[in-house]
Coordinates of C-alpha atoms and ligand atoms in Angstrom, one line a residue:
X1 CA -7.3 -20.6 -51.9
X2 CA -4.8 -19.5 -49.5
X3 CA -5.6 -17.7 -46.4
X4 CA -3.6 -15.2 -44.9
X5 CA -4.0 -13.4 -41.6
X6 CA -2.8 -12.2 -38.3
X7 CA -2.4 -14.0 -34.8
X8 CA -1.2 -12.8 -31.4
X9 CA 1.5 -15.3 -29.9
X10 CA 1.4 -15.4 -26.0
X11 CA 4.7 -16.8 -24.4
X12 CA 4.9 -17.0 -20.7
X13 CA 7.9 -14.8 -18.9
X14 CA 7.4 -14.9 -14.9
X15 CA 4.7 -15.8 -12.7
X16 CA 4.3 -14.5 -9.3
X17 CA 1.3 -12.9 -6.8
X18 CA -0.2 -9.9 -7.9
X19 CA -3.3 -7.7 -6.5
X20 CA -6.1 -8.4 -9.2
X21 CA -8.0 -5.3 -9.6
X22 CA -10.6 -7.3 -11.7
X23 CA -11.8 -9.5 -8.4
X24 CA -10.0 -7.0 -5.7
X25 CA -7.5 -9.6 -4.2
X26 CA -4.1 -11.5 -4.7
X27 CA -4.4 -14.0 -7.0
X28 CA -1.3 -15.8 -8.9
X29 CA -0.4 -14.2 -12.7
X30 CA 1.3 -15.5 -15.8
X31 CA 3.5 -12.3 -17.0
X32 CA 3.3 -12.4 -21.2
X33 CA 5.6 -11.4 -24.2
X34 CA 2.6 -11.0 -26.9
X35 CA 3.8 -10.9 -30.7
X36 CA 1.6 -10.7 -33.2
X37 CA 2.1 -12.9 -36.5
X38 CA 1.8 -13.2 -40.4
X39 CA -0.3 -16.3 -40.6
X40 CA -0.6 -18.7 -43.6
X41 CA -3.2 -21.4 -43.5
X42 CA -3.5 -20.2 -39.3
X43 CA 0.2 -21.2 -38.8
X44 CA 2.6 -18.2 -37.8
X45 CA 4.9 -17.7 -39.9
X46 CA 5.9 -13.9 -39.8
X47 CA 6.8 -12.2 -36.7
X48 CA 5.7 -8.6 -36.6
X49 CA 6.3 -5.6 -34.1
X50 CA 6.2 -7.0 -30.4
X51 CA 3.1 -5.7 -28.6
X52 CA 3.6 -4.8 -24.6
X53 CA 3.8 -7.6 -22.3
X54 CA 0.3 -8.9 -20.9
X55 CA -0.3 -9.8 -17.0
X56 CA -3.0 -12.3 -17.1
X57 CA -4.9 -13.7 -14.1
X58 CA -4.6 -17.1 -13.5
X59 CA -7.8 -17.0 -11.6
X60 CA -9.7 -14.7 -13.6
X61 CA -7.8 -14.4 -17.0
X62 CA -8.6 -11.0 -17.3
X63 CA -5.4 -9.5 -19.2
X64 CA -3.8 -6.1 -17.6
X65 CA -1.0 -3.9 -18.8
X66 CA 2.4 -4.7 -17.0
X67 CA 1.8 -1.6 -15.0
X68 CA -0.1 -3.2 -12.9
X69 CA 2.0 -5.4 -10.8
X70 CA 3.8 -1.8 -9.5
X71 CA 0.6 -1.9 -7.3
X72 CA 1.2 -3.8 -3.9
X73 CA -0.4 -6.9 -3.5
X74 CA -3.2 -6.8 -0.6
X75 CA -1.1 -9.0 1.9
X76 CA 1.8 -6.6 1.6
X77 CA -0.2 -3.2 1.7
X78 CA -2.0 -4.7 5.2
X79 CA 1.3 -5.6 6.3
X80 CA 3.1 -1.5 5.6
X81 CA -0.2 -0.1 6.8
X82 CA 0.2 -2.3 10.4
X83 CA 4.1 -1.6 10.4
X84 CA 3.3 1.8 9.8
X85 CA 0.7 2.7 12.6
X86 CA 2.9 0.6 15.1
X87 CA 5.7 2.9 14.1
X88 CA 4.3 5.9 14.0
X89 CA 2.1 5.5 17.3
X90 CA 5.5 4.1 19.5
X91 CA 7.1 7.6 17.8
X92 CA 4.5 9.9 19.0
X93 CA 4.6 7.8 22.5
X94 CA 8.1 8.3 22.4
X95 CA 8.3 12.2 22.3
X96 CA 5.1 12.7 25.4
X97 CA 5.0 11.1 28.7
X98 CA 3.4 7.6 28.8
X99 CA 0.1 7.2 30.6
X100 CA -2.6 4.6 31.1
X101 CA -4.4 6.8 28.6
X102 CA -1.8 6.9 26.2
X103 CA -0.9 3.4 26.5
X104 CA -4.7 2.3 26.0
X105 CA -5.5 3.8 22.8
X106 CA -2.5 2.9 21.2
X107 CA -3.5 -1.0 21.8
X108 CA -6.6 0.2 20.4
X109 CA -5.1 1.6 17.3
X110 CA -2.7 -0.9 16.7
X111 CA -5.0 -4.4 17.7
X112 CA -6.7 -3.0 14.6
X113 CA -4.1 -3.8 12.2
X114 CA -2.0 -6.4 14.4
X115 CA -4.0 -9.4 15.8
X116 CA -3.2 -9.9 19.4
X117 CA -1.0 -6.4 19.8
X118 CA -1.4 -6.2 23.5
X119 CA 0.6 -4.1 26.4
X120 CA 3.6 -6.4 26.8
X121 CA 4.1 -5.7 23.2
X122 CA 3.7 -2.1 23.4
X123 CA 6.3 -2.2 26.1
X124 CA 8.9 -3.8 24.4
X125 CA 8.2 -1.6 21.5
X126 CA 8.3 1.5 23.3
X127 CA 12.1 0.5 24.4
X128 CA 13.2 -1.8 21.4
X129 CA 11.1 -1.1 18.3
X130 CA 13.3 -0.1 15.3
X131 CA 11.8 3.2 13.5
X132 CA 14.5 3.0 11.0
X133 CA 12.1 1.3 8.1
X134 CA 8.9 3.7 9.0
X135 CA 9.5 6.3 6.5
X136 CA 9.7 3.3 3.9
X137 CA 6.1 1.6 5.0
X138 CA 4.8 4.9 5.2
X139 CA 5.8 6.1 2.0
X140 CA 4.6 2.1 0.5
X141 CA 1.0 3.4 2.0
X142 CA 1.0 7.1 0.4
X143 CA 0.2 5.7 -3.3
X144 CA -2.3 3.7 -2.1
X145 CA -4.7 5.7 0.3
X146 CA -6.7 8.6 -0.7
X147 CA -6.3 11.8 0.8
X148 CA -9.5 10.7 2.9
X149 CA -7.3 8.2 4.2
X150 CA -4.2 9.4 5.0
X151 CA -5.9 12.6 7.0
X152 CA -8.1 9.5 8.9
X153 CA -4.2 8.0 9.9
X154 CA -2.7 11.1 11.1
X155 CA -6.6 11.7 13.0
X156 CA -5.5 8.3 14.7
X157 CA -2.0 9.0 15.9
X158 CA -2.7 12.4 17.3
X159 CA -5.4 10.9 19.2
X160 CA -2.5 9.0 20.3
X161 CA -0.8 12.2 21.1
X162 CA -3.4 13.9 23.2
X163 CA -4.6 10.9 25.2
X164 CA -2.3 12.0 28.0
X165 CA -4.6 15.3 28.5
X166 CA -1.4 17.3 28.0
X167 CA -2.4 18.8 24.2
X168 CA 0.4 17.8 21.4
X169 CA 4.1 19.0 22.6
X170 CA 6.7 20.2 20.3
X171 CA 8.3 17.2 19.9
X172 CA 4.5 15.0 19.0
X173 CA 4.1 17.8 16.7
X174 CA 7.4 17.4 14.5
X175 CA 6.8 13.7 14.6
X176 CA 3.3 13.8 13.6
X177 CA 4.1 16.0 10.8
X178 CA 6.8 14.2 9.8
X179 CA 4.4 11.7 9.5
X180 CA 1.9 13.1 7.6
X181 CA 4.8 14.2 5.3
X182 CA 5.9 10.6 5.0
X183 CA 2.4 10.2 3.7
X184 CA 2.4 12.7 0.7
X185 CA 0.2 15.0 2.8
X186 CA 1.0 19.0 2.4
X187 CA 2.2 20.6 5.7
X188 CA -1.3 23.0 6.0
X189 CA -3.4 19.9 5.6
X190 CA -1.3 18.1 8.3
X191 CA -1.2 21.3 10.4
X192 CA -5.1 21.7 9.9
X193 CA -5.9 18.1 11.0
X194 CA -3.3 18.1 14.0
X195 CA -5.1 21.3 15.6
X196 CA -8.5 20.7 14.9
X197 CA -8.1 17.9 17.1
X198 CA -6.0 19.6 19.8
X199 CA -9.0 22.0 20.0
X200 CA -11.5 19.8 20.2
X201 CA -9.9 18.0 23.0
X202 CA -9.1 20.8 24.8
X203 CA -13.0 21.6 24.6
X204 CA -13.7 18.2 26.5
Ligands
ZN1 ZN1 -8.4 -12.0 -11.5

C-alpha cells in the first residue's frame, strides 16, 4: 500500500525578543517559513504553495501570525512611555514659570516611570533635556494605550501645568495639545480634558 499525504515543513528565519501576548511578557521567538508538502510514505517530497511565516514562542510555543512582532516588546514600550512623560512634563515646565509646586509633581510623575528621577535630574533636564525624539516616543505609545489611557497622560501633565496656581498659559496650552495630538487624541477630547482640570483647580 502506499500512503500519501500532506505535511507542514517549519524552517527557522530569525530569532529575536518579542512581546508574547499568549503569557503577557517578552519572551525570545523563532520566526518560521512554513511549507506545506506532498508526502509519500511520511517523507516530503512535493512542495506546495508557501503558507505565511509563523512566530513561535520559544517559551510558550504558542504559534502567532508575523503581525505580531509590529507590537513593541514590554521593555521598549515602558522605556517610550518614561521618555515620553519626562519629555512632555520638562515641555510643559518649560513654557510656565517653575515653582516648588511645579517642580514637585513632576518628580512625582516622572519617579513613576524612571526609578530614582529626583530634582538634580529635573534640573538638568529642564536646561539640557533634548525634546527632539518626543513626538517619536509619544507617537510609539499612541498604538498601544487606549483612549482611557492616553486622556489619563495628558490628566498627568496638565497637573503639571497648573501646579504653579497660575491656570494653563498659552504657551502650556499648545504644548499640551500638541501633546495629546502626538498621542492620536482628537483636539476636543484634548481641549475637554485640559479645561476640565483648569476648572477644577481653579475651584480649590
Ligand atoms: Zn509565549
Amino acid at each position: 500500500m502506499i500512503i500519501w499525504g500532506f505535511r507542514v515543513v517549519y524552517r527557522a528565519l530569525t530569532t529575536g525578543i518579542f512581546y508574547c501576548p499568549e503569557e503577557g511578557g517578552d519572551r525570545p521567538y523563532t520566526l518560521k517559513s512554513s511549507q506545506r508538502f506532498f508526502t509519500l510514505f511520511f517523507i516530503p517530497l512535493i512542495p506546495l504553495k508557501q503558507n505565511a511565516n509563523v512566530v513561535e514562542c520559544q517559551s510558550c510555543m504558542s504559534k502567532f501570525y508575523e503581525t505580531v512582532l509590529q507590537r513593541p516588546t514590554a521593555s521598549l514600550l515602558s522605556n517610550a512611555m518614561g521618555e515620553a512623560v519626562r519629555g512632555a512634563a520638562i515641555a510643559v515646565l518649560r513654557s510656565g514659570t517653575l515653582t516648588d509646586a511645579g517642580k514637585q509633581q513632576t518628580i512625582l510623575l516622572v519617579s513613576h516611570y524612571i526609578t530614582g528621577y529626583d530634582d538634580a535630574m529635573l534640573l538638568h533636564d529642564k536646561s539640557q533635556l533634548d525634546l527632539g525624539p518626543l513626538p517619536t516616543h509619544l507617537g510609539s505609545l499612541s498604538s498601544s494605550l487606549d483612549e482611557h489611557g492616553r486622556e489619563l497622560l495628558l490628566h498627568h501633565l496638565v497637573l503639571v501645568a497648573v501646579a504653579d496656581k497660575a491656570g494653563v498659559n498659552e504657551s502650556e496650552r499648545n504644548i499640551l495639545l500638541q501633546v495629546g495630538s502626538d498621542l492620536g487624541m482628537t483636539e476636543a477630547h484634548c481641549r475637554g480634558t485640559i479645561d476640565s482640570i483648569v476648572e477644577g483647580s481653579a475651584k480649590a
